[in-house]
PDB file of C-alpha atoms and ligand atoms in Angstrom:
ATOM      1  CA  MET S   1       6.937 -10.056 -13.916  1.00  0.00           C
ATOM      2  CA  SER S   2       8.064 -13.657 -15.465  1.00  0.00           C
ATOM      3  CA  THR S   3       7.989 -15.873 -12.568  1.00  0.00           C
ATOM      4  CA  ILE S   4       8.349 -19.949 -12.388  1.00  0.00           C
ATOM      5  CA  PHE S   5       4.337 -19.889 -13.299  1.00  0.00           C
ATOM      6  CA  LYS S   6       4.254 -17.861 -15.970  1.00  0.00           C
ATOM      7  CA  LYS S   7       6.933 -19.996 -17.862  1.00  0.00           C
ATOM      8  CA  ILE S   8       4.897 -23.153 -16.425  1.00  0.00           C
ATOM      9  CA  ILE S   9       1.705 -22.233 -18.705  1.00  0.00           C
ATOM     10  CA  ASP S  10       3.714 -20.880 -21.924  1.00  0.00           C
ATOM     11  CA  LYS S  11       5.160 -24.268 -21.879  1.00  0.00           C
ATOM     12  CA  GLU S  12       8.593 -23.116 -21.375  1.00  0.00           C
ATOM     13  CA  ILE S  13       9.206 -25.272 -18.306  1.00  0.00           C
ATOM     14  CA  PRO S  14       7.874 -28.555 -17.706  1.00  0.00           C
ATOM     15  CA  ALA S  15       5.181 -29.458 -15.064  1.00  0.00           C
ATOM     16  CA  ASP S  16       2.492 -31.936 -14.907  1.00  0.00           C
ATOM     17  CA  ILE S  17      -0.406 -30.516 -15.587  1.00  0.00           C
ATOM     18  CA  VAL S  18      -3.714 -32.051 -13.970  1.00  0.00           C
ATOM     19  CA  TYR S  19      -6.159 -29.862 -15.642  1.00  0.00           C
ATOM     20  CA  GLU S  20      -6.153 -26.782 -17.863  1.00  0.00           C
ATOM     21  CA  ASP S  21      -8.766 -24.994 -19.978  1.00  0.00           C
ATOM     22  CA  GLU S  22      -8.499 -21.301 -20.961  1.00  0.00           C
ATOM     23  CA  HIS S  23      -8.653 -19.157 -17.392  1.00  0.00           C
ATOM     24  CA  CYS S  24      -6.112 -21.587 -15.544  1.00  0.00           C
ATOM     25  CA  LEU S  25      -3.740 -24.347 -15.157  1.00  0.00           C
ATOM     26  CA  ALA S  26      -3.286 -26.939 -12.066  1.00  0.00           C
ATOM     27  CA  PHE S  27      -0.078 -29.191 -11.614  1.00  0.00           C
ATOM     28  CA  LYS S  28       1.722 -31.128  -9.104  1.00  0.00           C
ATOM     29  CA  ASP S  29       3.938 -29.442  -6.881  1.00  0.00           C
ATOM     30  CA  ILE S  30       7.346 -30.040  -7.520  1.00  0.00           C
ATOM     31  CA  ASP S  31       8.347 -30.277  -3.749  1.00  0.00           C
ATOM     32  CA  PRO S  32       4.760 -32.265  -2.163  1.00  0.00           C
ATOM     33  CA  LYS S  33       3.504 -31.481   1.199  1.00  0.00           C
ATOM     34  CA  ALA S  34       0.946 -34.283   1.112  1.00  0.00           C
ATOM     35  CA  PRO S  35       0.066 -36.954  -1.449  1.00  0.00           C
ATOM     36  CA  VAL S  36      -1.955 -34.729  -3.019  1.00  0.00           C
ATOM     37  CA  HIS S  37       0.024 -31.253  -3.641  1.00  0.00           C
ATOM     38  CA  ILE S  38      -1.405 -29.165  -6.557  1.00  0.00           C
ATOM     39  CA  LEU S  39      -1.304 -25.765  -7.543  1.00  0.00           C
ATOM     40  CA  ILE S  40      -3.841 -24.297  -9.092  1.00  0.00           C
ATOM     41  CA  ILE S  41      -3.402 -20.670 -11.171  1.00  0.00           C
ATOM     42  CA  PRO S  42      -5.279 -17.802 -13.097  1.00  0.00           C
ATOM     43  CA  LYS S  43      -3.676 -17.489 -16.547  1.00  0.00           C
ATOM     44  CA  LYS S  44      -3.614 -13.891 -16.234  1.00  0.00           C
ATOM     45  CA  GLU S  45      -0.787 -12.669 -14.259  1.00  0.00           C
ATOM     46  CA  ILE S  46      -1.798 -11.227 -10.443  1.00  0.00           C
ATOM     47  CA  PRO S  47       0.827 -11.325  -8.075  1.00  0.00           C
ATOM     48  CA  SER S  48      -1.077 -12.192  -4.886  1.00  0.00           C
ATOM     49  CA  VAL S  49      -4.095 -12.320  -3.282  1.00  0.00           C
ATOM     50  CA  ALA S  50      -3.251  -8.881  -2.508  1.00  0.00           C
ATOM     51  CA  GLU S  51      -3.440  -7.579  -5.615  1.00  0.00           C
ATOM     52  CA  VAL S  52      -6.651  -8.686  -6.723  1.00  0.00           C
ATOM     53  CA  ALA S  53      -9.261  -6.668  -7.671  1.00  0.00           C
ATOM     54  CA  GLU S  54     -13.022  -6.249  -8.013  1.00  0.00           C
ATOM     55  CA  SER S  55     -12.687  -7.145 -11.821  1.00  0.00           C
ATOM     56  CA  ASP S  56     -11.454 -10.513 -11.018  1.00  0.00           C
ATOM     57  CA  LYS S  57     -14.338 -11.682  -8.801  1.00  0.00           C
ATOM     58  CA  GLU S  58     -15.060 -14.182 -11.683  1.00  0.00           C
ATOM     59  CA  LEU S  59     -12.086 -15.636 -12.403  1.00  0.00           C
ATOM     60  CA  LEU S  60     -11.615 -16.472  -8.622  1.00  0.00           C
ATOM     61  CA  GLY S  61     -14.690 -18.322  -8.049  1.00  0.00           C
ATOM     62  CA  HIS S  62     -13.393 -20.016 -11.600  1.00  0.00           C
ATOM     63  CA  LEU S  63     -10.092 -21.266  -9.542  1.00  0.00           C
ATOM     64  CA  LEU S  64     -12.526 -22.792  -6.484  1.00  0.00           C
ATOM     65  CA  VAL S  65     -14.626 -24.117  -9.190  1.00  0.00           C
ATOM     66  CA  LYS S  66     -11.801 -26.050 -10.252  1.00  0.00           C
ATOM     67  CA  ALA S  67      -9.955 -26.890  -7.406  1.00  0.00           C
ATOM     68  CA  SER S  68     -13.464 -28.375  -6.410  1.00  0.00           C
ATOM     69  CA  GLN S  69     -13.128 -30.500  -9.254  1.00  0.00           C
ATOM     70  CA  ILE S  70      -9.879 -31.066  -9.242  1.00  0.00           C
ATOM     71  CA  ALA S  71     -10.046 -32.588  -5.875  1.00  0.00           C
ATOM     72  CA  LYS S  72     -12.990 -35.291  -6.788  1.00  0.00           C
ATOM     73  CA  ASP S  73     -11.160 -35.921  -9.856  1.00  0.00           C
ATOM     74  CA  LEU S  74      -8.050 -37.123  -7.782  1.00  0.00           C
ATOM     75  CA  GLY S  75     -10.226 -39.062  -5.045  1.00  0.00           C
ATOM     76  CA  VAL S  76     -10.046 -36.639  -2.503  1.00  0.00           C
ATOM     77  CA  SER S  77     -13.121 -34.877  -2.163  1.00  0.00           C
ATOM     78  CA  GLU S  78     -14.607 -37.205   0.558  1.00  0.00           C
ATOM     79  CA  SER S  79     -12.165 -37.999   2.397  1.00  0.00           C
ATOM     80  CA  GLY S  80     -10.700 -33.902   2.654  1.00  0.00           C
ATOM     81  CA  TYR S  81      -8.581 -31.363   1.689  1.00  0.00           C
ATOM     82  CA  ARG S  82      -7.111 -27.977   2.107  1.00  0.00           C
ATOM     83  CA  LEU S  83      -7.056 -24.659   0.184  1.00  0.00           C
ATOM     84  CA  VAL S  84      -4.575 -22.357   1.013  1.00  0.00           C
ATOM     85  CA  ALA S  85      -3.195 -19.224  -0.888  1.00  0.00           C
ATOM     86  CA  ASN S  86      -0.278 -18.090   0.946  1.00  0.00           C
ATOM     87  CA  THR S  87      -0.173 -14.103   0.607  1.00  0.00           C
ATOM     88  CA  ASN S  88       3.319 -11.972   0.318  1.00  0.00           C
ATOM     89  CA  LYS S  89       5.641 -12.238   3.038  1.00  0.00           C
ATOM     90  CA  GLU S  90       4.409 -13.043   6.566  1.00  0.00           C
ATOM     91  CA  GLY S  91       2.086 -15.318   4.537  1.00  0.00           C
ATOM     92  CA  GLY S  92       4.943 -17.659   3.199  1.00  0.00           C
ATOM     93  CA  GLN S  93       4.168 -16.966  -0.481  1.00  0.00           C
ATOM     94  CA  GLU S  94       7.936 -17.532  -2.360  1.00  0.00           C
ATOM     95  CA  VAL S  95       6.596 -17.448  -5.986  1.00  0.00           C
ATOM     96  CA  PRO S  96       5.221 -13.708  -6.468  1.00  0.00           C
ATOM     97  CA  TYR S  97       2.348 -15.282  -8.861  1.00  0.00           C
ATOM     98  CA  LEU S  98      -1.390 -15.967  -7.278  1.00  0.00           C
ATOM     99  CA  HIS S  99      -1.600 -19.378  -6.474  1.00  0.00           C
ATOM    100  CA  ILE S 100      -3.957 -22.009  -4.559  1.00  0.00           C
ATOM    101  CA  HIS S 101      -2.096 -25.077  -2.730  1.00  0.00           C
ATOM    102  CA  LEU S 102      -4.703 -28.003  -2.980  1.00  0.00           C
ATOM    103  CA  LEU S 103      -3.294 -30.333  -0.461  1.00  0.00           C
ATOM    104  CA  GLY S 104      -5.184 -33.762   0.566  1.00  0.00           C
ATOM    105  CA  GLY S 105      -4.044 -37.662   1.449  1.00  0.00           C
ATOM    106  CA  ARG S 106      -3.380 -36.773   4.594  1.00  0.00           C
ATOM    107  CA  GLN S 107      -5.136 -35.424   7.824  1.00  0.00           C
ATOM    108  CA  MET S 108      -4.235 -31.965   7.936  1.00  0.00           C
ATOM    109  CA  THR S 109      -3.291 -29.693  11.170  1.00  0.00           C
ATOM    110  CA  TRP S 110      -4.615 -26.688  12.696  1.00  0.00           C
ATOM    111  CA  PRO S 111      -2.879 -24.021  13.188  1.00  0.00           C
ATOM    112  CA  PRO S 112      -0.736 -24.009  10.383  1.00  0.00           C
ATOM    113  CA  GLY S 113       2.817 -23.139  11.439  1.00  0.00           C
TER     114      GLY S 113
HETATM  115  P1  5GP C   1       4.494 -20.360  -2.047  1.00  0.00           P
HETATM  116  O1  5GP C   1       5.296 -20.995  -0.854  1.00  0.00           O
HETATM  117  O2  5GP C   1       4.784 -19.436  -2.931  1.00  0.00           O
HETATM  118  O3  5GP C   1       2.945 -20.460  -1.152  1.00  0.00           O
HETATM  119  O4  5GP C   1       4.992 -21.777  -2.684  1.00  0.00           O
HETATM  120  C1  5GP C   1       5.621 -22.222  -4.224  1.00  0.00           C
HETATM  121  C2  5GP C   1       4.763 -23.357  -4.703  1.00  0.00           C
HETATM  122  O5  5GP C   1       6.048 -23.396  -5.882  1.00  0.00           O
HETATM  123  C3  5GP C   1       6.207 -24.399  -3.168  1.00  0.00           C
HETATM  124  O6  5GP C   1       5.374 -25.171  -3.047  1.00  0.00           O
HETATM  125  C4  5GP C   1       6.846 -25.000  -4.864  1.00  0.00           C
HETATM  126  O7  5GP C   1       7.511 -26.527  -4.216  1.00  0.00           O
HETATM  127  C5  5GP C   1       6.531 -25.134  -5.796  1.00  0.00           C
HETATM  128  N1  5GP C   1       7.062 -24.710  -7.045  1.00  0.00           N
HETATM  129  C6  5GP C   1       8.098 -23.854  -7.208  1.00  0.00           C
HETATM  130  N2  5GP C   1       8.368 -24.093  -8.373  1.00  0.00           N
HETATM  131  C7  5GP C   1       8.321 -25.001  -8.862  1.00  0.00           C
HETATM  132  C8  5GP C   1       8.480 -25.551  -9.962  1.00  0.00           C
HETATM  133  O8  5GP C   1       9.343 -25.309 -11.192  1.00  0.00           O
HETATM  134  N3  5GP C   1       7.277 -26.204 -10.515  1.00  0.00           N
HETATM  135  C9  5GP C   1       6.561 -26.982  -9.702  1.00  0.00           C
HETATM  136  N4  5GP C   1       5.357 -27.394 -10.346  1.00  0.00           N
HETATM  137  N5  5GP C   1       6.471 -26.516  -8.762  1.00  0.00           N
HETATM  138  C10 5GP C   1       6.796 -25.507  -8.240  1.00  0.00           C
END
């Protein structure tokens, strides 16, 4: 599997990176749907939430902890934000590499379309 996100991790294509550590990478979405729109991805290649394993527990927790930290760093923690993990076709997933959208800076609506 070599998706666009794997190429971003490998620095083969550029991205506006807001956070990186040995386990994950967070960068601005190229087509933002909100004033703040960050994608948080594990460095381990996992196609979607549908394919996580028990052994991914710590990594998945790490992604959420970092999402919380990034929201604080970008100034949307108090106002609020939404985390989304589109999963497979009916979930609206386009890039087959597990990612969490962090959306903020405007009022979110519910239910999603
Ligand atoms: P999905 O629909 O799979 O949940 O979301 C994929 C997201 O990746 C979309 O919001 C899309 O704008 C973003 N995206 C796709 N290609 C690129 C890219 O090359 N760079 C960046 N930064 N974002 C991308």
